[in-house]
Amino acid sequence: MTVSVPRLYELLLEAFGPQAWWPVDKRYHERMGTDPREEVVIGAILTQNTAWINVEKALGNLKDRQALSFHGIRSLPDTELRRLIQPSGYYNQKAHRLKRVATAFAGGLDPFFTRTTLQARRELLALDGIGPETADSILLYAGGKDAFVVDAYTRRLCVRLPLPVARPDYDQVQRFFEESLMHLESSKRVQMYQEFHALIVQLVKTFCRTTPRCDGCPLRGGCQHALQLLSKGTGRNVRQ
DNA sequence: CCCCAGGCCGCGC
DNA sequence: GCGCGGCATGGG
């Protein structure tokens, strides 16, 4: 039994409800006269292989310093930027990545997002420190572009269910989801991409963890892993 | 104590 | 075109 992608989305939405991603402090940006989309970009870089709780501390530090914007980042000395984002880890690398992005988009995000999704993606990937997931997160959550975000969680879900993906690498997983939802009207599709990724994160954090906790998982009925558990009795230590 | 977290890059093969 | 180590912190 295989779950279709639209059905998968339906099940997750029923189980967890709307997720309201990407978390951004709009009040702050209204007060400061800054672009909230820049916070999305900054957060997307800070969260690379990092728990969000640690990213929040770094974002909080930038906020306190009134530097949660590209202009703010550019204005900070390297040493201070490193210190402010230190809780998010990899702070030397990330400080450089933030500086480069803040410089590349010194003209603001509006001109950048007038490009086609494909062209904008190419330009993001050309920046040192921006890989496919960071690029697609920026496109989807800052730009409202139709880019499906794939992360380690999405790939784990594909392998465990499993979904009929050619290979569990970034491009194949992305292609699979995008082709499965291609029939939707454009603005609906963007909204669904945003919600879908957030729901997958929620699912994997709650149930489909490194060591699965299948009890109460909304996908039990259509998941090969959960079904294996049932047939094996106590297979709770089985991993994939 | 160990493992993990919403990756990415540079290197060796 | 791969696999692998390095990058770093804080929470479970």
mmCIF file of C-alpha atoms (C1' of nucleotides) in Angstrom:
data_model
loop_
_atom_site.group_PDB
_atom_site.id
_atom_site.type_symbol
_atom_site.label_atom_id
_atom_site.label_comp_id
_atom_site.label_asym_id
_atom_site.label_seq_id
_atom_site.Cartn_x
_atom_site.Cartn_y
_atom_site.Cartn_z
ATOM 1 C CA MET A 1 0.000 0.000 0.000
ATOM 2 C CA THR A 2 1.393 3.360 -1.044
ATOM 3 C CA VAL A 3 0.093 6.724 0.144
ATOM 4 C CA SER A 4 -0.312 9.351 -2.577
ATOM 5 C CA VAL A 5 1.377 12.704 -1.987
ATOM 6 C CA PRO A 6 -1.907 14.675 -1.789
ATOM 7 C CA ARG A 7 -3.228 12.086 0.669
ATOM 8 C CA LEU A 8 -0.013 12.325 2.675
ATOM 9 C CA TYR A 9 -0.508 16.083 2.917
ATOM 10 C CA GLU A 10 -4.126 15.620 3.975
ATOM 11 C CA LEU A 11 -3.189 13.172 6.724
ATOM 12 C CA LEU A 12 -0.481 15.440 8.105
ATOM 13 C CA LEU A 13 -2.710 18.513 8.040
ATOM 14 C CA GLU A 14 -5.480 16.643 9.852
ATOM 15 C CA ALA A 15 -3.045 15.373 12.456
ATOM 16 C CA PHE A 16 -1.085 18.539 13.178
ATOM 17 C CA GLY A 17 -3.115 21.451 11.811
ATOM 18 C CA PRO A 18 -1.662 24.498 10.010
ATOM 19 C CA GLN A 19 1.907 25.247 11.129
ATOM 20 C CA ALA A 20 2.386 28.955 10.369
ATOM 21 C CA TRP A 21 5.914 28.839 9.003
ATOM 22 C CA TRP A 22 8.448 30.485 8.645
ATOM 23 C CA PRO A 23 8.533 32.012 12.152
ATOM 24 C CA VAL A 24 9.310 35.731 11.801
ATOM 25 C CA ASP A 25 8.912 38.602 14.260
ATOM 26 C CA LYS A 26 6.868 41.012 12.144
ATOM 27 C CA ARG A 27 6.336 43.514 14.943
ATOM 28 C CA TYR A 28 10.078 43.935 15.245
ATOM 29 C CA HIS A 29 10.457 44.661 11.552
ATOM 30 C CA GLU A 30 7.567 47.110 11.555
ATOM 31 C CA ARG A 31 9.196 49.010 14.407
ATOM 32 C CA MET A 32 12.619 48.908 12.797
ATOM 33 C CA GLY A 33 11.473 49.561 9.250
ATOM 34 C CA THR A 34 13.324 46.461 8.081
ATOM 35 C CA ASP A 35 12.305 43.720 5.662
ATOM 36 C CA PRO A 36 11.016 40.608 7.473
ATOM 37 C CA ARG A 37 12.078 38.490 4.489
ATOM 38 C CA GLU A 38 15.665 39.265 5.382
ATOM 39 C CA GLU A 39 15.114 37.538 8.725
ATOM 40 C CA VAL A 40 14.045 34.429 6.799
ATOM 41 C CA VAL A 41 17.254 34.496 4.784
ATOM 42 C CA ILE A 42 19.380 35.021 7.880
ATOM 43 C CA GLY A 43 17.564 32.242 9.740
ATOM 44 C CA ALA A 44 17.937 29.879 6.789
ATOM 45 C CA ILE A 45 21.712 30.238 6.971
ATOM 46 C CA LEU A 46 21.912 30.047 10.753
ATOM 47 C CA THR A 47 19.853 26.854 10.895
ATOM 48 C CA GLN A 48 22.146 24.838 8.641
ATOM 49 C CA ASN A 49 22.592 21.544 10.510
ATOM 50 C CA THR A 50 21.573 23.289 13.716
ATOM 51 C CA ALA A 51 18.691 22.961 16.168
ATOM 52 C CA TRP A 52 16.243 25.849 15.814
ATOM 53 C CA ILE A 53 16.387 26.585 19.541
ATOM 54 C CA ASN A 54 20.022 27.624 19.112
ATOM 55 C CA VAL A 55 19.172 29.684 16.044
ATOM 56 C CA GLU A 56 16.582 31.586 18.081
ATOM 57 C CA LYS A 57 19.269 32.654 20.514
ATOM 58 C CA ALA A 58 21.428 33.982 17.707
ATOM 59 C CA LEU A 59 18.461 35.774 16.107
ATOM 60 C CA GLY A 60 17.625 37.233 19.517
ATOM 61 C CA ASN A 61 21.158 38.562 19.865
ATOM 62 C CA LEU A 62 20.995 40.174 16.418
ATOM 63 C CA LYS A 63 17.615 41.656 17.281
ATOM 64 C CA ASP A 64 18.901 43.139 20.551
ATOM 65 C CA ARG A 65 21.763 44.637 18.595
ATOM 66 C CA GLN A 66 19.257 45.984 16.037
ATOM 67 C CA ALA A 67 21.124 44.074 13.360
ATOM 68 C CA LEU A 68 18.516 41.596 12.133
ATOM 69 C CA SER A 69 18.712 42.857 8.551
ATOM 70 C CA PHE A 70 21.170 42.832 5.665
ATOM 71 C CA HIS A 71 22.171 46.397 6.413
ATOM 72 C CA GLY A 72 22.637 45.522 10.072
ATOM 73 C CA ILE A 73 24.788 42.512 9.218
ATOM 74 C CA ARG A 74 26.942 44.558 6.863
ATOM 75 C CA SER A 75 27.438 47.208 9.540
ATOM 76 C CA LEU A 76 28.725 44.770 12.170
ATOM 77 C CA PRO A 77 32.445 44.133 12.565
ATOM 78 C CA ASP A 78 33.290 40.481 11.885
ATOM 79 C CA THR A 79 34.312 39.832 15.474
ATOM 80 C CA GLU A 80 31.028 41.133 16.840
ATOM 81 C CA LEU A 81 28.948 39.247 14.297
ATOM 82 C CA ARG A 82 30.729 36.045 15.261
ATOM 83 C CA ARG A 83 30.027 36.688 18.911
ATOM 84 C CA LEU A 84 26.334 37.430 18.367
ATOM 85 C CA ILE A 85 25.640 34.293 16.341
ATOM 86 C CA GLN A 86 27.898 32.074 18.442
ATOM 87 C CA PRO A 87 25.016 30.072 20.035
ATOM 88 C CA SER A 88 23.996 28.767 16.608
ATOM 89 C CA GLY A 89 27.315 26.976 16.117
ATOM 90 C CA TYR A 90 29.702 27.022 13.123
ATOM 91 C CA TYR A 91 29.871 30.731 13.804
ATOM 92 C CA ASN A 92 33.029 31.418 11.801
ATOM 93 C CA GLN A 93 31.593 29.897 8.630
ATOM 94 C CA LYS A 94 28.160 31.372 9.196
ATOM 95 C CA ALA A 95 29.500 34.865 9.839
ATOM 96 C CA HIS A 96 31.182 34.783 6.435
ATOM 97 C CA ARG A 97 28.085 33.377 4.764
ATOM 98 C CA LEU A 98 25.895 36.086 6.277
ATOM 99 C CA LYS A 99 28.293 38.817 5.209
ATOM 100 C CA ARG A 100 28.423 37.525 1.651
ATOM 101 C CA VAL A 101 24.638 37.255 1.362
ATOM 102 C CA ALA A 102 24.042 40.637 2.992
ATOM 103 C CA THR A 103 26.470 42.120 0.487
ATOM 104 C CA ALA A 104 25.051 40.268 -2.516
ATOM 105 C CA PHE A 105 21.558 41.558 -1.658
ATOM 106 C CA ALA A 106 22.574 45.037 -0.630
ATOM 107 C CA GLY A 107 19.996 46.314 -3.120
ATOM 108 C CA GLY A 108 17.208 44.544 -1.188
ATOM 109 C CA LEU A 109 15.225 41.439 -2.073
ATOM 110 C CA ASP A 110 12.616 43.006 -4.381
ATOM 111 C CA PRO A 111 14.767 43.103 -7.510
ATOM 112 C CA PHE A 112 16.018 39.600 -6.795
ATOM 113 C CA PHE A 113 12.573 38.059 -6.526
ATOM 114 C CA THR A 114 11.411 39.448 -9.854
ATOM 115 C CA ARG A 115 13.448 36.687 -11.507
ATOM 116 C CA THR A 116 12.103 33.310 -12.451
ATOM 117 C CA THR A 117 12.397 30.648 -9.767
ATOM 118 C CA LEU A 118 15.025 28.820 -11.774
ATOM 119 C CA GLN A 119 17.184 31.888 -12.333
ATOM 120 C CA ALA A 120 16.896 33.024 -8.719
ATOM 121 C CA ARG A 121 17.845 29.523 -7.583
ATOM 122 C CA ARG A 122 20.900 29.495 -9.795
ATOM 123 C CA GLU A 123 22.074 32.789 -8.347
ATOM 124 C CA LEU A 124 21.576 31.624 -4.782
ATOM 125 C CA LEU A 125 23.493 28.402 -5.417
ATOM 126 C CA ALA A 126 26.352 30.417 -6.878
ATOM 127 C CA LEU A 127 26.889 32.027 -3.470
ATOM 128 C CA ASP A 128 29.421 30.284 -1.265
ATOM 129 C CA GLY A 129 27.614 28.705 1.673
ATOM 130 C CA ILE A 130 24.184 28.436 0.036
ATOM 131 C CA GLY A 131 23.317 24.877 -0.943
ATOM 132 C CA PRO A 132 20.069 23.447 -2.321
ATOM 133 C CA GLU A 133 18.109 23.364 0.926
ATOM 134 C CA THR A 134 19.051 26.857 2.007
ATOM 135 C CA ALA A 135 18.342 28.162 -1.487
ATOM 136 C CA ASP A 136 14.921 26.538 -1.669
ATOM 137 C CA SER A 137 14.007 27.678 1.854
ATOM 138 C CA ILE A 138 14.818 31.240 0.837
ATOM 139 C CA LEU A 139 12.874 30.922 -2.423
ATOM 140 C CA LEU A 140 9.826 29.370 -0.765
ATOM 141 C CA TYR A 141 9.582 31.198 2.560
ATOM 142 C CA ALA A 142 11.148 34.561 1.757
ATOM 143 C CA GLY A 143 10.180 34.821 -1.900
ATOM 144 C CA GLY A 144 6.932 32.879 -2.097
ATOM 145 C CA LYS A 145 8.404 30.970 -5.036
ATOM 146 C CA ASP A 146 7.390 27.437 -6.020
ATOM 147 C CA ALA A 147 10.396 25.515 -4.699
ATOM 148 C CA PHE A 148 9.750 22.383 -2.662
ATOM 149 C CA VAL A 149 12.180 22.223 0.256
ATOM 150 C CA VAL A 150 13.873 18.886 0.839
ATOM 151 C CA ASP A 151 15.782 18.219 4.020
ATOM 152 C CA ALA A 152 17.089 15.235 5.956
ATOM 153 C CA TYR A 153 13.591 14.800 7.419
ATOM 154 C CA THR A 154 11.942 14.660 4.001
ATOM 155 C CA ARG A 155 14.424 12.068 2.830
ATOM 156 C CA ARG A 156 13.958 9.950 5.929
ATOM 157 C CA LEU A 157 10.210 9.961 5.358
ATOM 158 C CA CYS A 158 10.682 8.900 1.716
ATOM 159 C CA VAL A 159 12.851 5.961 2.727
ATOM 160 C CA ARG A 160 10.710 4.771 5.588
ATOM 161 C CA LEU A 161 7.227 4.893 4.084
ATOM 162 C CA PRO A 162 8.577 4.324 1.448
ATOM 163 C CA LEU A 163 7.580 6.700 -1.342
ATOM 164 C CA PRO A 164 8.364 5.684 -4.934
ATOM 165 C CA VAL A 165 11.361 7.980 -5.322
ATOM 166 C CA ALA A 166 14.080 7.030 -7.799
ATOM 167 C CA ARG A 167 16.904 7.840 -5.358
ATOM 168 C CA PRO A 168 16.693 9.575 -1.988
ATOM 169 C CA ASP A 169 19.008 12.400 -3.070
ATOM 170 C CA TYR A 170 17.977 16.046 -3.066
ATOM 171 C CA ASP A 171 17.047 16.499 -6.706
ATOM 172 C CA GLN A 172 15.132 13.251 -7.084
ATOM 173 C CA VAL A 173 13.098 13.760 -3.911
ATOM 174 C CA GLN A 174 12.307 17.326 -4.925
ATOM 175 C CA ARG A 175 11.316 16.258 -8.414
ATOM 176 C CA PHE A 176 9.049 13.574 -7.007
ATOM 177 C CA PHE A 177 7.106 15.952 -4.765
ATOM 178 C CA GLU A 178 6.948 18.739 -7.347
ATOM 179 C CA GLU A 179 5.649 16.406 -10.060
ATOM 180 C CA SER A 180 3.113 14.969 -7.640
ATOM 181 C CA LEU A 181 1.711 18.454 -6.991
ATOM 182 C CA MET A 182 2.218 19.923 -10.451
ATOM 183 C CA HIS A 183 -1.525 19.879 -11.153
ATOM 184 C CA LEU A 184 -2.253 22.546 -8.549
ATOM 185 C CA GLU A 185 -2.751 26.196 -9.424
ATOM 186 C CA SER A 186 0.412 28.194 -8.762
ATOM 187 C CA SER A 187 -0.469 30.192 -5.644
ATOM 188 C CA LYS A 188 -2.157 27.162 -4.073
ATOM 189 C CA ARG A 189 0.956 25.174 -4.789
ATOM 190 C CA VAL A 190 3.253 27.643 -3.073
ATOM 191 C CA GLN A 191 1.037 27.721 -0.020
ATOM 192 C CA MET A 192 0.981 23.928 0.022
ATOM 193 C CA TYR A 193 4.760 23.661 -0.340
ATOM 194 C CA GLN A 194 5.173 25.957 2.653
ATOM 195 C CA GLU A 195 2.745 24.036 4.793
ATOM 196 C CA PHE A 196 3.911 20.634 3.610
ATOM 197 C CA HIS A 197 7.525 21.133 4.589
ATOM 198 C CA ALA A 198 6.510 22.436 8.010
ATOM 199 C CA LEU A 199 4.234 19.429 8.536
ATOM 200 C CA ILE A 200 6.975 16.986 7.596
ATOM 201 C CA VAL A 201 9.281 18.615 10.135
ATOM 202 C CA GLN A 202 6.559 18.293 12.759
ATOM 203 C CA LEU A 203 5.906 14.652 11.899
ATOM 204 C CA VAL A 204 9.543 13.636 11.971
ATOM 205 C CA LYS A 205 10.310 15.499 15.186
ATOM 206 C CA THR A 206 7.332 13.885 16.885
ATOM 207 C CA PHE A 207 7.199 10.336 15.509
ATOM 208 C CA CYS A 208 9.648 9.557 12.731
ATOM 209 C CA ARG A 209 12.748 10.302 14.783
ATOM 210 C CA THR A 210 16.108 8.640 14.327
ATOM 211 C CA THR A 211 14.696 5.961 16.579
ATOM 212 C CA PRO A 212 11.085 5.788 15.412
ATOM 213 C CA ARG A 213 8.196 6.209 17.841
ATOM 214 C CA CYS A 214 5.354 4.844 15.806
ATOM 215 C CA ASP A 215 2.752 4.907 18.582
ATOM 216 C CA GLY A 216 0.118 7.421 17.529
ATOM 217 C CA CYS A 217 1.786 8.270 14.205
ATOM 218 C CA PRO A 218 -0.827 9.527 11.713
ATOM 219 C CA LEU A 219 0.883 7.545 8.923
ATOM 220 C CA ARG A 220 0.976 4.165 10.632
ATOM 221 C CA GLY A 221 -1.557 2.651 8.244
ATOM 222 C CA GLY A 222 0.479 3.442 5.133
ATOM 223 C CA CYS A 223 4.004 3.153 6.474
ATOM 224 C CA GLN A 224 6.122 0.117 5.792
ATOM 225 C CA HIS A 225 8.182 0.717 8.883
ATOM 226 C CA ALA A 226 5.159 0.719 11.198
ATOM 227 C CA LEU A 227 3.746 -2.331 9.443
ATOM 228 C CA GLN A 228 7.031 -4.162 9.991
ATOM 229 C CA LEU A 229 6.787 -3.334 13.652
ATOM 230 C CA LEU A 230 3.314 -4.829 13.804
ATOM 231 C CA SER A 231 4.306 -8.078 12.095
ATOM 232 C CA LYS A 232 7.504 -8.477 14.082
ATOM 233 C CA GLY A 233 5.873 -7.776 17.394
ATOM 234 C CA THR A 234 8.637 -6.047 19.317
ATOM 235 C CA GLY A 235 10.591 -4.472 16.512
ATOM 236 C CA ARG A 236 10.887 -1.150 18.165
ATOM 237 C CA ASN A 237 14.633 -1.020 17.823
ATOM 238 C CA VAL A 238 14.586 -1.603 14.080
ATOM 239 C CA ARG A 239 16.130 1.299 12.158
ATOM 240 C CA GLN A 240 16.355 2.249 8.541
ATOM 241 C "C1'" DC B 1 28.862 9.996 28.439
ATOM 242 C "C1'" DC B 2 26.972 9.869 23.572
ATOM 243 C "C1'" DC B 3 24.006 11.392 19.845
ATOM 244 C "C1'" DC B 4 21.637 14.707 17.390
ATOM 245 C "C1'" DA B 5 20.066 19.092 15.131
ATOM 246 C "C1'" DG B 6 15.526 22.093 9.220
ATOM 247 C "C1'" DG B 7 23.864 21.717 5.599
ATOM 248 C "C1'" DC B 8 27.670 22.918 3.074
ATOM 249 C "C1'" DC B 9 32.339 22.761 1.420
ATOM 250 C "C1'" DG B 10 36.782 20.773 0.167
ATOM 251 C "C1'" DC B 11 39.280 16.879 -0.299
ATOM 252 C "C1'" DG B 12 40.652 12.188 -1.855
ATOM 253 C "C1'" DC B 13 39.503 8.380 -4.601
ATOM 254 C "C1'" DG C 1 30.631 11.455 -9.086
ATOM 255 C "C1'" DC C 2 30.608 9.610 -4.980
ATOM 256 C "C1'" DG C 3 32.011 9.275 0.460
ATOM 257 C "C1'" DC C 4 34.070 11.508 4.439
ATOM 258 C "C1'" DG C 5 35.824 14.803 7.793
ATOM 259 C "C1'" DG C 6 35.486 19.491 9.510
ATOM 260 C "C1'" DC C 7 32.799 23.039 11.204
ATOM 261 C "C1'" DA C 8 30.499 24.180 16.991
ATOM 262 C "C1'" DT C 9 26.812 24.904 20.049
ATOM 263 C "C1'" DG C 10 23.263 23.315 23.389
ATOM 264 C "C1'" DG C 11 19.619 19.968 24.632
ATOM 265 C "C1'" DG C 12 18.019 15.231 25.565
#
